[in-house]
Amino acid sequence: MSSPCPHAIAIDPMVGDLAGETTRLRAAGPITRIDLLGAPAWTITDHTVARQLLTDTRLVKDINAWKLFSEGVITRQWPLIGMIDAGRSMFTVDGPEHRRLRIKTTQALTPRRLEELRPTVERLTKELLDDLDAAGGEGAVVDLKQVFAYPLPMRVISELMGVPREDHPMLLDWYKKFFSMMTPQDERLRVIDDMDVYFTEMVRRKTATPTDDLTSALILADEGGEPLTEEEVVGNLKALVAAGHETTVSLILNTVRALLTRPEQLARVRSEEVEWKQVIEESLRFDGPVTHLLMRFATEDITVGDTVIEKGEGVVMSYRAIGRDTDVFGDDADEFDITRPTAHRNISFGYGPHICPGAALARLEAAIALPALFDRFPALRLADADSDIVNLPVMTQNDIAALPLHLV
């Protein structure tokens, strides 16, 4: 493993002070050196620079372009390897190959197809609100994450992809272990192998007997006479299920938390003075689902201001810090303000060719789930002090451990 860069900001694997880390990164400038568990890299905290680099073809997703990996410094024992060396999918290739792997997914998530999904999301939301109601009687404390925010996105993405509901607990457990910095690396590697086996078997079943879901559509896709390989379908499927539930969990929880700790803003939403769409965009900007997105690699030297990203170096997008850019979002960017006119300019789901293909689905789920939650439980309130809410030890996702609430 590489030695830490002497002036690098160490990214805390335990996420003990996310707000403080964001402040330190912002203070260090638009591009700064960080240490990721012994791996030096650059991180971007500036909105304009991020947009520039996210469309720069000299930065690629191919891990083989990473000098530390090609020279054997980074191995399979590095805890974050599974987030970068994740097999062949639209998330790990660039250029024409990326477009070929992505096109069927984006076709399945057009605005029209998303509207067709609306009744499904509404039905699943009602089912889970009923579960929440049953768990939250007079004086009871219920964890919104466990009962509502966690299962909802998994059910939605699973129905879209054709994943059996009985497998949800197993998948949620696997992804929890995969992302957590508390998971021993040998166990994480076993989880990665188990997911590969599970999704490969699923793809083979649907290859033999296609059904009406996105996985079957990917299998049957034939773009330019070159259908997706089994590895490519599995890679897309694994990443879509992961991204399709993790981001939405955080979006729902962080929005509820922000509103419950700012009753005057919640009142403006409930009175319909401010639209839920605006609330969601401000939540994405202020406390988005992704903290640090790993990683792109320079195929040649790239100059950014006075800094040179050398060929073979890794670049991380620190989206939480980017969302606090005062040049774009105003001097009060560290405040949550549902009336912020520039909130919609956030790039919390990425920018450029690799923008998250499920961004519109996450927004749709939040736009249905949040008003339904507050309509069903108008007396909703935190059961603990906001300062008692802690983040899970996940370096990449903005994931809180629990959100205990009183419903009545």
mmCIF file of C-alpha atoms in Angstrom:
data_model
loop_
_atom_site.group_PDB
_atom_site.id
_atom_site.type_symbol
_atom_site.label_atom_id
_atom_site.label_comp_id
_atom_site.label_asym_id
_atom_site.label_seq_id
_atom_site.Cartn_x
_atom_site.Cartn_y
_atom_site.Cartn_z
ATOM 1 C CA MET A 1 0.000 0.000 0.000
ATOM 2 C CA SER A 2 1.169 3.506 -0.791
ATOM 3 C CA SER A 3 2.292 5.815 1.990
ATOM 4 C CA PRO A 4 -0.085 8.701 2.714
ATOM 5 C CA CYS A 5 0.714 11.970 0.962
ATOM 6 C CA PRO A 6 2.210 14.287 3.634
ATOM 7 C CA HIS A 7 -0.201 17.196 3.069
ATOM 8 C CA ALA A 8 -3.238 15.168 2.051
ATOM 9 C CA ILE A 9 -6.549 15.345 3.885
ATOM 10 C CA ALA A 10 -7.335 11.877 5.191
ATOM 11 C CA ILE A 11 -10.883 10.814 4.419
ATOM 12 C CA ASP A 12 -12.256 9.371 7.647
ATOM 13 C CA PRO A 13 -13.427 5.762 7.130
ATOM 14 C CA MET A 14 -15.583 5.949 10.259
ATOM 15 C CA VAL A 15 -17.331 9.163 9.112
ATOM 16 C CA GLY A 16 -17.173 10.609 12.605
ATOM 17 C CA ASP A 17 -17.436 14.253 11.528
ATOM 18 C CA LEU A 18 -18.845 14.526 8.024
ATOM 19 C CA ALA A 19 -19.643 18.227 8.350
ATOM 20 C CA GLY A 20 -16.118 18.997 9.569
ATOM 21 C CA GLU A 21 -14.575 16.960 6.771
ATOM 22 C CA THR A 22 -16.652 18.833 4.190
ATOM 23 C CA THR A 23 -15.518 22.163 5.653
ATOM 24 C CA ARG A 24 -11.849 21.125 5.563
ATOM 25 C CA LEU A 25 -12.099 19.975 1.957
ATOM 26 C CA ARG A 26 -13.811 23.190 0.889
ATOM 27 C CA ALA A 27 -11.193 25.290 2.686
ATOM 28 C CA ALA A 28 -8.371 23.417 0.936
ATOM 29 C CA GLY A 29 -9.452 24.717 -2.465
ATOM 30 C CA PRO A 30 -11.208 23.532 -5.632
ATOM 31 C CA ILE A 31 -8.844 20.597 -6.067
ATOM 32 C CA THR A 32 -6.901 19.079 -3.224
ATOM 33 C CA ARG A 33 -4.884 16.027 -2.274
ATOM 34 C CA ILE A 34 -6.631 13.365 -0.203
ATOM 35 C CA ASP A 35 -5.701 10.038 1.310
ATOM 36 C CA LEU A 36 -8.141 7.162 0.797
ATOM 37 C CA LEU A 37 -7.054 4.466 3.228
ATOM 38 C CA GLY A 38 -3.454 4.796 2.105
ATOM 39 C CA ALA A 39 -4.184 5.552 -1.554
ATOM 40 C CA PRO A 40 -3.324 9.143 -2.571
ATOM 41 C CA ALA A 41 -5.743 10.826 -4.964
ATOM 42 C CA TRP A 42 -7.092 14.206 -5.978
ATOM 43 C CA THR A 43 -10.559 15.351 -5.011
ATOM 44 C CA ILE A 44 -12.722 18.042 -6.554
ATOM 45 C CA THR A 45 -14.821 20.337 -4.351
ATOM 46 C CA ASP A 46 -15.650 23.079 -6.876
ATOM 47 C CA HIS A 47 -18.849 22.968 -8.937
ATOM 48 C CA THR A 48 -17.353 24.500 -12.113
ATOM 49 C CA VAL A 49 -14.196 22.380 -12.029
ATOM 50 C CA ALA A 50 -16.290 19.252 -11.417
ATOM 51 C CA ARG A 51 -18.463 19.917 -14.473
ATOM 52 C CA GLN A 52 -15.330 20.523 -16.524
ATOM 53 C CA LEU A 53 -13.622 17.304 -15.480
ATOM 54 C CA LEU A 54 -16.738 15.125 -15.631
ATOM 55 C CA THR A 55 -16.863 15.801 -19.385
ATOM 56 C CA ASP A 56 -13.087 15.542 -19.947
ATOM 57 C CA THR A 57 -12.357 12.448 -22.054
ATOM 58 C CA ARG A 58 -8.843 12.281 -20.592
ATOM 59 C CA LEU A 59 -10.388 11.057 -17.336
ATOM 60 C CA VAL A 60 -11.639 7.487 -17.630
ATOM 61 C CA LYS A 61 -13.321 4.876 -15.445
ATOM 62 C CA ASP A 62 -11.031 2.009 -16.483
ATOM 63 C CA ILE A 63 -9.100 0.906 -13.382
ATOM 64 C CA ASN A 64 -6.232 -0.282 -15.574
ATOM 65 C CA ALA A 65 -5.417 3.392 -16.197
ATOM 66 C CA TRP A 66 -4.662 3.818 -12.464
ATOM 67 C CA LYS A 67 -0.933 3.736 -11.891
ATOM 68 C CA LEU A 68 -1.248 2.436 -8.335
ATOM 69 C CA PHE A 69 -3.313 -0.503 -9.584
ATOM 70 C CA SER A 70 -1.279 -1.344 -12.673
ATOM 71 C CA GLU A 71 1.927 -1.332 -10.604
ATOM 72 C CA GLY A 72 0.403 -3.615 -7.966
ATOM 73 C CA VAL A 73 0.429 -1.047 -5.154
ATOM 74 C CA ILE A 74 -3.374 -1.299 -4.874
ATOM 75 C CA THR A 75 -4.533 -4.905 -4.622
ATOM 76 C CA ARG A 76 -7.746 -6.801 -3.895
ATOM 77 C CA GLN A 77 -7.046 -6.245 -0.197
ATOM 78 C CA TRP A 78 -7.714 -2.501 -0.476
ATOM 79 C CA PRO A 79 -11.163 -2.038 1.145
ATOM 80 C CA LEU A 80 -12.539 0.202 -1.608
ATOM 81 C CA ILE A 81 -11.443 -1.962 -4.550
ATOM 82 C CA GLY A 82 -14.934 -3.369 -5.157
ATOM 83 C CA MET A 83 -16.308 0.092 -5.875
ATOM 84 C CA ILE A 84 -13.818 0.621 -8.704
ATOM 85 C CA ASP A 85 -12.930 -2.837 -10.016
ATOM 86 C CA ALA A 86 -16.559 -3.888 -10.332
ATOM 87 C CA GLY A 87 -16.557 -5.867 -13.564
ATOM 88 C CA ARG A 88 -17.542 -4.704 -17.008
ATOM 89 C CA SER A 89 -20.625 -2.491 -17.073
ATOM 90 C CA MET A 90 -21.752 0.937 -18.185
ATOM 91 C CA PHE A 91 -20.278 2.234 -14.915
ATOM 92 C CA THR A 92 -16.709 1.103 -15.709
ATOM 93 C CA VAL A 93 -16.188 1.868 -19.408
ATOM 94 C CA ASP A 94 -16.131 5.034 -21.503
ATOM 95 C CA GLY A 95 -16.801 6.336 -25.003
ATOM 96 C CA PRO A 96 -18.685 4.224 -27.565
ATOM 97 C CA GLU A 97 -18.611 1.148 -25.324
ATOM 98 C CA HIS A 98 -20.210 3.119 -22.516
ATOM 99 C CA ARG A 99 -22.960 4.316 -24.840
ATOM 100 C CA ARG A 100 -23.590 0.758 -26.047
ATOM 101 C CA LEU A 101 -23.899 -0.558 -22.494
ATOM 102 C CA ARG A 102 -26.025 2.341 -21.267
ATOM 103 C CA ILE A 103 -28.554 2.850 -24.031
ATOM 104 C CA LYS A 104 -31.027 0.107 -23.107
ATOM 105 C CA THR A 105 -31.086 1.223 -19.490
ATOM 106 C CA THR A 106 -31.803 4.829 -20.400
ATOM 107 C CA GLN A 107 -34.511 3.697 -22.819
ATOM 108 C CA ALA A 108 -36.169 1.824 -19.968
ATOM 109 C CA LEU A 109 -36.103 4.924 -17.751
ATOM 110 C CA THR A 110 -37.537 7.536 -20.095
ATOM 111 C CA PRO A 111 -40.006 10.056 -18.650
ATOM 112 C CA ARG A 112 -42.875 8.061 -20.166
ATOM 113 C CA ARG A 113 -41.697 4.776 -18.638
ATOM 114 C CA LEU A 114 -41.174 6.472 -15.297
ATOM 115 C CA GLU A 115 -44.745 7.753 -15.334
ATOM 116 C CA GLU A 116 -45.840 4.179 -15.990
ATOM 117 C CA LEU A 117 -43.935 3.221 -12.824
ATOM 118 C CA ARG A 118 -45.751 5.835 -10.727
ATOM 119 C CA PRO A 119 -48.653 3.547 -9.696
ATOM 120 C CA THR A 120 -46.142 0.903 -8.589
ATOM 121 C CA VAL A 121 -44.253 3.404 -6.434
ATOM 122 C CA GLU A 122 -47.525 4.702 -4.981
ATOM 123 C CA ARG A 123 -48.676 1.169 -4.153
ATOM 124 C CA LEU A 124 -45.403 0.221 -2.490
ATOM 125 C CA THR A 125 -45.361 3.518 -0.577
ATOM 126 C CA LYS A 126 -48.848 2.850 0.801
ATOM 127 C CA GLU A 127 -47.899 -0.701 1.822
ATOM 128 C CA LEU A 128 -44.908 0.565 3.782
ATOM 129 C CA LEU A 129 -46.810 3.461 5.339
ATOM 130 C CA ASP A 130 -49.275 0.863 6.621
ATOM 131 C CA ASP A 131 -46.333 -1.060 8.111
ATOM 132 C CA LEU A 132 -45.057 2.160 9.653
ATOM 133 C CA ASP A 133 -48.482 2.917 11.128
ATOM 134 C CA ALA A 134 -48.679 -0.552 12.657
ATOM 135 C CA ALA A 135 -45.274 -0.109 14.295
ATOM 136 C CA GLY A 136 -45.777 3.420 15.622
ATOM 137 C CA GLY A 137 -48.602 3.546 18.146
ATOM 138 C CA GLU A 138 -48.960 6.023 20.996
ATOM 139 C CA GLY A 139 -45.554 6.688 22.549
ATOM 140 C CA ALA A 140 -43.776 4.219 20.271
ATOM 141 C CA VAL A 141 -40.461 5.018 18.605
ATOM 142 C CA VAL A 142 -40.083 3.750 15.062
ATOM 143 C CA ASP A 143 -36.981 3.815 12.857
ATOM 144 C CA LEU A 144 -38.029 5.417 9.576
ATOM 145 C CA LYS A 145 -35.007 3.926 7.839
ATOM 146 C CA GLN A 146 -35.684 0.327 8.773
ATOM 147 C CA VAL A 147 -39.434 0.300 8.243
ATOM 148 C CA PHE A 148 -39.898 2.721 5.319
ATOM 149 C CA ALA A 149 -36.923 4.388 3.651
ATOM 150 C CA TYR A 150 -34.778 1.255 3.413
ATOM 151 C CA PRO A 151 -37.273 -1.224 1.915
ATOM 152 C CA LEU A 152 -39.083 1.177 -0.449
ATOM 153 C CA PRO A 153 -36.298 1.764 -3.009
ATOM 154 C CA MET A 154 -35.249 -1.889 -2.917
ATOM 155 C CA ARG A 155 -38.810 -2.949 -3.713
ATOM 156 C CA VAL A 156 -39.066 -0.422 -6.541
ATOM 157 C CA ILE A 157 -35.761 -1.273 -8.206
ATOM 158 C CA SER A 158 -36.383 -4.990 -7.699
ATOM 159 C CA GLU A 159 -39.758 -4.844 -9.416
ATOM 160 C CA LEU A 160 -38.124 -2.921 -12.256
ATOM 161 C CA MET A 161 -35.250 -5.404 -12.566
ATOM 162 C CA GLY A 162 -37.233 -8.562 -11.782
ATOM 163 C CA VAL A 163 -35.544 -9.420 -8.464
ATOM 164 C CA PRO A 164 -37.713 -11.671 -6.235
ATOM 165 C CA ARG A 165 -38.982 -9.942 -3.083
ATOM 166 C CA GLU A 166 -37.984 -12.887 -0.900
ATOM 167 C CA ASP A 167 -34.356 -12.121 -1.757
ATOM 168 C CA HIS A 168 -34.523 -8.514 -0.478
ATOM 169 C CA PRO A 169 -33.248 -9.197 3.076
ATOM 170 C CA MET A 170 -30.250 -11.082 1.702
ATOM 171 C CA LEU A 171 -29.442 -8.362 -0.834
ATOM 172 C CA LEU A 172 -29.818 -5.566 1.715
ATOM 173 C CA ASP A 173 -27.463 -7.433 4.042
ATOM 174 C CA TRP A 174 -24.929 -7.957 1.259
ATOM 175 C CA TYR A 175 -24.921 -4.301 0.196
ATOM 176 C CA LYS A 176 -24.679 -3.167 3.819
ATOM 177 C CA LYS A 177 -21.561 -5.309 4.307
ATOM 178 C CA PHE A 178 -20.144 -4.256 0.945
ATOM 179 C CA PHE A 179 -20.280 -0.530 1.735
ATOM 180 C CA SER A 180 -19.400 -0.614 5.450
ATOM 181 C CA MET A 181 -15.827 0.140 6.476
ATOM 182 C CA MET A 182 -16.367 -2.157 9.463
ATOM 183 C CA THR A 183 -16.570 -5.242 7.241
ATOM 184 C CA PRO A 184 -13.310 -7.254 7.186
ATOM 185 C CA GLN A 185 -11.932 -7.292 3.657
ATOM 186 C CA ASP A 186 -12.006 -11.069 3.333
ATOM 187 C CA GLU A 187 -15.718 -11.012 4.192
ATOM 188 C CA ARG A 188 -16.320 -8.150 1.731
ATOM 189 C CA LEU A 189 -14.630 -10.142 -1.036
ATOM 190 C CA ARG A 190 -16.857 -13.130 -0.206
ATOM 191 C CA VAL A 191 -19.910 -10.860 -0.459
ATOM 192 C CA ILE A 192 -18.723 -9.636 -3.877
ATOM 193 C CA ASP A 193 -18.333 -13.263 -5.024
ATOM 194 C CA ASP A 194 -21.773 -14.156 -3.644
ATOM 195 C CA MET A 195 -23.360 -11.229 -5.514
ATOM 196 C CA ASP A 196 -21.616 -12.290 -8.725
ATOM 197 C CA VAL A 197 -22.982 -15.824 -8.358
ATOM 198 C CA TYR A 198 -26.488 -14.620 -7.461
ATOM 199 C CA PHE A 199 -26.850 -12.151 -10.333
ATOM 200 C CA THR A 200 -25.203 -14.496 -12.851
ATOM 201 C CA GLU A 201 -27.704 -17.217 -11.979
ATOM 202 C CA MET A 202 -30.531 -14.688 -12.255
ATOM 203 C CA VAL A 203 -29.354 -13.565 -15.701
ATOM 204 C CA ARG A 204 -29.100 -17.170 -16.880
ATOM 205 C CA ARG A 205 -32.649 -17.916 -15.682
ATOM 206 C CA LYS A 206 -33.997 -14.891 -17.518
ATOM 207 C CA THR A 207 -31.952 -15.729 -20.617
ATOM 208 C CA ALA A 208 -33.731 -19.094 -20.723
ATOM 209 C CA THR A 209 -37.131 -17.602 -19.822
ATOM 210 C CA PRO A 210 -37.349 -13.829 -20.370
ATOM 211 C CA THR A 211 -39.917 -11.853 -18.404
ATOM 212 C CA ASP A 212 -41.264 -8.302 -18.563
ATOM 213 C CA ASP A 213 -38.477 -6.505 -16.700
ATOM 214 C CA LEU A 214 -35.349 -4.466 -17.341
ATOM 215 C CA THR A 215 -32.983 -7.405 -16.809
ATOM 216 C CA SER A 216 -34.661 -9.343 -19.632
ATOM 217 C CA ALA A 217 -34.577 -6.207 -21.795
ATOM 218 C CA LEU A 218 -30.823 -5.916 -21.247
ATOM 219 C CA ILE A 219 -30.348 -9.575 -22.138
ATOM 220 C CA LEU A 220 -32.367 -9.176 -25.333
ATOM 221 C CA ALA A 221 -30.782 -5.842 -26.290
ATOM 222 C CA ASP A 222 -29.141 -5.913 -29.705
ATOM 223 C CA GLU A 223 -27.483 -2.589 -30.421
ATOM 224 C CA GLY A 224 -25.596 -2.482 -33.702
ATOM 225 C CA GLY A 225 -25.561 -6.246 -33.989
ATOM 226 C CA GLU A 226 -23.613 -6.586 -30.758
ATOM 227 C CA PRO A 227 -25.761 -7.796 -27.849
ATOM 228 C CA LEU A 228 -24.565 -7.409 -24.270
ATOM 229 C CA THR A 229 -22.472 -10.248 -22.922
ATOM 230 C CA GLU A 230 -23.490 -12.107 -19.791
ATOM 231 C CA GLU A 231 -20.752 -10.301 -17.863
ATOM 232 C CA GLU A 232 -22.033 -6.927 -19.081
ATOM 233 C CA VAL A 233 -25.647 -7.669 -18.115
ATOM 234 C CA VAL A 234 -24.526 -8.905 -14.682
ATOM 235 C CA GLY A 235 -22.336 -5.822 -14.186
ATOM 236 C CA ASN A 236 -25.150 -3.454 -15.116
ATOM 237 C CA LEU A 237 -27.601 -5.344 -12.914
ATOM 238 C CA LYS A 238 -25.356 -5.347 -9.812
ATOM 239 C CA ALA A 239 -24.621 -1.654 -10.081
ATOM 240 C CA LEU A 240 -28.210 -0.645 -10.850
ATOM 241 C CA VAL A 241 -29.607 -2.494 -7.852
ATOM 242 C CA ALA A 242 -26.938 -0.922 -5.619
ATOM 243 C CA ALA A 243 -27.317 2.620 -6.938
ATOM 244 C CA GLY A 244 -31.067 2.256 -7.348
ATOM 245 C CA HIS A 245 -31.724 1.778 -3.657
ATOM 246 C CA GLU A 246 -28.806 3.372 -1.776
ATOM 247 C CA THR A 247 -29.240 6.874 -3.185
ATOM 248 C CA THR A 248 -32.991 6.974 -2.617
ATOM 249 C CA VAL A 249 -32.726 5.748 0.984
ATOM 250 C CA SER A 250 -30.424 8.654 1.797
ATOM 251 C CA LEU A 251 -32.476 11.183 -0.166
ATOM 252 C CA ILE A 252 -35.656 10.319 1.767
ATOM 253 C CA LEU A 253 -33.990 10.217 5.191
ATOM 254 C CA ASN A 254 -31.925 13.378 4.763
ATOM 255 C CA THR A 255 -34.942 15.326 3.526
ATOM 256 C CA VAL A 256 -37.128 14.209 6.442
ATOM 257 C CA ARG A 257 -34.362 15.039 8.899
ATOM 258 C CA ALA A 258 -33.803 18.502 7.413
ATOM 259 C CA LEU A 259 -37.499 19.376 7.520
ATOM 260 C CA LEU A 260 -38.155 18.045 11.021
ATOM 261 C CA THR A 261 -35.307 20.166 12.387
ATOM 262 C CA ARG A 262 -36.659 23.252 10.560
ATOM 263 C CA PRO A 263 -40.385 23.384 11.347
ATOM 264 C CA GLU A 264 -40.852 26.785 9.735
ATOM 265 C CA GLN A 265 -39.690 25.371 6.393
ATOM 266 C CA LEU A 266 -41.797 22.241 6.810
ATOM 267 C CA ALA A 267 -44.832 24.475 7.347
ATOM 268 C CA ARG A 268 -44.174 26.237 4.036
ATOM 269 C CA VAL A 269 -44.055 22.893 2.223
ATOM 270 C CA ARG A 270 -47.181 21.556 3.888
ATOM 271 C CA SER A 271 -49.058 24.731 3.035
ATOM 272 C CA GLU A 272 -47.983 24.227 -0.600
ATOM 273 C CA GLU A 273 -46.191 27.565 -0.595
ATOM 274 C CA VAL A 274 -43.098 25.643 -1.727
ATOM 275 C CA GLU A 275 -43.259 22.605 -4.030
ATOM 276 C CA TRP A 276 -41.802 19.229 -3.035
ATOM 277 C CA LYS A 277 -39.699 19.330 -6.194
ATOM 278 C CA GLN A 278 -37.834 22.347 -4.826
ATOM 279 C CA VAL A 279 -37.411 20.685 -1.420
ATOM 280 C CA ILE A 280 -35.889 17.600 -3.036
ATOM 281 C CA GLU A 281 -33.405 19.634 -5.083
ATOM 282 C CA GLU A 282 -32.289 21.571 -2.006
ATOM 283 C CA SER A 283 -31.882 18.326 -0.076
ATOM 284 C CA LEU A 284 -29.773 16.872 -2.896
ATOM 285 C CA ARG A 285 -27.579 19.961 -2.844
ATOM 286 C CA PHE A 286 -27.281 20.342 0.905
ATOM 287 C CA ASP A 287 -26.959 16.743 2.058
ATOM 288 C CA GLY A 288 -26.917 14.556 -1.041
ATOM 289 C CA PRO A 289 -26.789 10.757 -1.117
ATOM 290 C CA VAL A 290 -23.189 10.509 -2.357
ATOM 291 C CA THR A 291 -20.331 11.948 -0.331
ATOM 292 C CA HIS A 292 -17.324 10.934 -2.448
ATOM 293 C CA LEU A 293 -17.627 9.219 -5.832
ATOM 294 C CA LEU A 294 -14.767 6.866 -6.694
ATOM 295 C CA MET A 295 -12.947 7.226 -9.137
ATOM 296 C CA ARG A 296 -11.673 8.425 -12.526
ATOM 297 C CA PHE A 297 -8.108 8.131 -13.818
ATOM 298 C CA ALA A 298 -6.018 10.484 -15.934
ATOM 299 C CA THR A 299 -4.805 9.046 -19.244
ATOM 300 C CA GLU A 300 -2.483 12.032 -19.656
ATOM 301 C CA ASP A 301 -1.429 15.043 -17.604
ATOM 302 C CA ILE A 302 -4.350 17.408 -16.984
ATOM 303 C CA THR A 303 -3.851 20.990 -15.790
ATOM 304 C CA VAL A 304 -6.490 22.494 -13.518
ATOM 305 C CA GLY A 305 -5.530 26.039 -12.523
ATOM 306 C CA ASP A 306 -2.128 25.735 -10.843
ATOM 307 C CA THR A 307 -2.487 21.992 -10.293
ATOM 308 C CA VAL A 308 -1.394 19.173 -12.578
ATOM 309 C CA ILE A 309 -3.192 15.845 -12.315
ATOM 310 C CA GLU A 310 -0.516 13.509 -13.586
ATOM 311 C CA LYS A 311 -1.129 10.619 -15.938
ATOM 312 C CA GLY A 312 -2.208 7.562 -13.951
ATOM 313 C CA GLU A 313 -3.509 9.487 -10.921
ATOM 314 C CA GLY A 314 -6.981 9.019 -9.502
ATOM 315 C CA VAL A 315 -9.641 11.732 -9.178
ATOM 316 C CA VAL A 316 -12.577 11.676 -6.746
ATOM 317 C CA MET A 317 -15.670 13.870 -6.919
ATOM 318 C CA SER A 318 -16.609 15.065 -3.415
ATOM 319 C CA TYR A 319 -20.249 15.807 -4.160
ATOM 320 C CA ARG A 320 -21.180 16.906 -0.664
ATOM 321 C CA ALA A 321 -18.478 19.583 -0.765
ATOM 322 C CA ILE A 322 -19.416 20.529 -4.331
ATOM 323 C CA GLY A 323 -22.975 21.141 -3.123
ATOM 324 C CA ARG A 324 -21.652 23.749 -0.680
ATOM 325 C CA ASP A 325 -19.932 25.829 -3.396
ATOM 326 C CA THR A 326 -20.679 29.437 -2.409
ATOM 327 C CA ASP A 327 -19.946 30.762 -5.931
ATOM 328 C CA VAL A 328 -22.895 28.772 -7.263
ATOM 329 C CA PHE A 329 -25.250 28.427 -4.297
ATOM 330 C CA GLY A 330 -24.591 31.661 -2.386
ATOM 331 C CA ASP A 331 -22.756 32.698 0.757
ATOM 332 C CA ASP A 332 -25.246 30.747 2.861
ATOM 333 C CA ALA A 333 -24.544 27.454 1.066
ATOM 334 C CA ASP A 334 -24.007 25.733 4.433
ATOM 335 C CA GLU A 335 -27.660 26.416 5.291
ATOM 336 C CA PHE A 336 -30.687 24.388 4.223
ATOM 337 C CA ASP A 337 -33.128 26.697 2.430
ATOM 338 C CA ILE A 338 -36.014 25.260 0.420
ATOM 339 C CA THR A 339 -36.479 28.609 -1.353
ATOM 340 C CA ARG A 340 -32.913 28.666 -2.709
ATOM 341 C CA PRO A 341 -33.246 29.685 -6.398
ATOM 342 C CA THR A 342 -30.089 27.851 -7.476
ATOM 343 C CA ALA A 343 -30.822 24.521 -5.766
ATOM 344 C CA HIS A 344 -31.732 22.905 -9.089
ATOM 345 C CA ARG A 345 -28.168 23.461 -10.303
ATOM 346 C CA ASN A 346 -26.842 20.730 -8.025
ATOM 347 C CA ILE A 347 -24.957 17.869 -9.675
ATOM 348 C CA SER A 348 -25.482 15.396 -6.849
ATOM 349 C CA PHE A 349 -26.290 12.612 -9.327
ATOM 350 C CA GLY A 350 -23.267 13.429 -11.445
ATOM 351 C CA TYR A 351 -22.815 15.262 -14.726
ATOM 352 C CA GLY A 352 -21.824 14.356 -18.254
ATOM 353 C CA PRO A 353 -21.868 10.899 -19.882
ATOM 354 C CA HIS A 354 -21.800 9.015 -16.574
ATOM 355 C CA ILE A 355 -24.636 10.913 -14.907
ATOM 356 C CA CYS A 356 -26.601 8.465 -12.763
ATOM 357 C CA PRO A 357 -29.137 6.703 -15.027
ATOM 358 C CA GLY A 358 -31.498 6.283 -12.084
ATOM 359 C CA ALA A 359 -31.560 9.944 -11.032
ATOM 360 C CA ALA A 360 -35.060 10.560 -12.365
ATOM 361 C CA LEU A 361 -36.334 7.388 -10.661
ATOM 362 C CA ALA A 362 -34.879 8.489 -7.304
ATOM 363 C CA ARG A 363 -36.527 11.901 -7.677
ATOM 364 C CA LEU A 364 -39.844 10.241 -8.574
ATOM 365 C CA GLU A 365 -39.728 7.971 -5.520
ATOM 366 C CA ALA A 366 -38.902 10.887 -3.215
ATOM 367 C CA ALA A 367 -41.623 13.047 -4.776
ATOM 368 C CA ILE A 368 -44.189 10.327 -4.010
ATOM 369 C CA ALA A 369 -42.877 9.050 -0.673
ATOM 370 C CA LEU A 370 -42.218 12.348 1.109
ATOM 371 C CA PRO A 371 -45.611 14.066 0.772
ATOM 372 C CA ALA A 372 -47.352 10.745 1.439
ATOM 373 C CA LEU A 373 -45.358 10.315 4.648
ATOM 374 C CA PHE A 374 -46.107 13.802 5.979
ATOM 375 C CA ASP A 375 -49.771 13.606 4.936
ATOM 376 C CA ARG A 376 -50.215 10.288 6.731
ATOM 377 C CA PHE A 377 -48.366 11.427 9.856
ATOM 378 C CA PRO A 378 -48.781 15.207 10.283
ATOM 379 C CA ALA A 379 -47.444 15.037 13.870
ATOM 380 C CA LEU A 380 -44.214 13.349 12.804
ATOM 381 C CA ARG A 381 -41.253 14.378 14.973
ATOM 382 C CA LEU A 382 -37.752 13.263 15.896
ATOM 383 C CA ALA A 383 -37.521 10.896 18.855
ATOM 384 C CA ASP A 384 -33.901 11.869 19.597
ATOM 385 C CA ALA A 385 -31.897 15.069 19.365
ATOM 386 C CA ASP A 386 -30.593 15.781 15.879
ATOM 387 C CA SER A 387 -27.052 15.726 17.296
ATOM 388 C CA ASP A 388 -27.573 12.075 18.292
ATOM 389 C CA ILE A 389 -28.077 10.986 14.680
ATOM 390 C CA VAL A 390 -24.871 9.407 13.380
ATOM 391 C CA ASN A 391 -23.549 8.362 10.013
ATOM 392 C CA LEU A 392 -22.696 4.782 9.236
ATOM 393 C CA PRO A 393 -19.007 4.072 8.507
ATOM 394 C CA VAL A 394 -19.453 4.368 4.742
ATOM 395 C CA MET A 395 -16.943 6.588 2.939
ATOM 396 C CA THR A 396 -18.849 6.992 -0.303
ATOM 397 C CA GLN A 397 -22.535 7.148 0.674
ATOM 398 C CA ASN A 398 -24.147 9.716 2.975
ATOM 399 C CA ASP A 399 -25.853 7.029 5.024
ATOM 400 C CA ILE A 400 -27.230 7.581 8.536
ATOM 401 C CA ALA A 401 -27.550 4.630 10.919
ATOM 402 C CA ALA A 402 -31.178 5.271 11.883
ATOM 403 C CA LEU A 403 -33.848 7.963 12.055
ATOM 404 C CA PRO A 404 -35.961 7.304 15.178
ATOM 405 C CA LEU A 405 -39.334 9.056 15.042
ATOM 406 C CA HIS A 406 -42.599 9.505 16.910
ATOM 407 C CA LEU A 407 -45.496 9.259 14.489
ATOM 408 C CA VAL A 408 -48.126 10.716 16.818
#
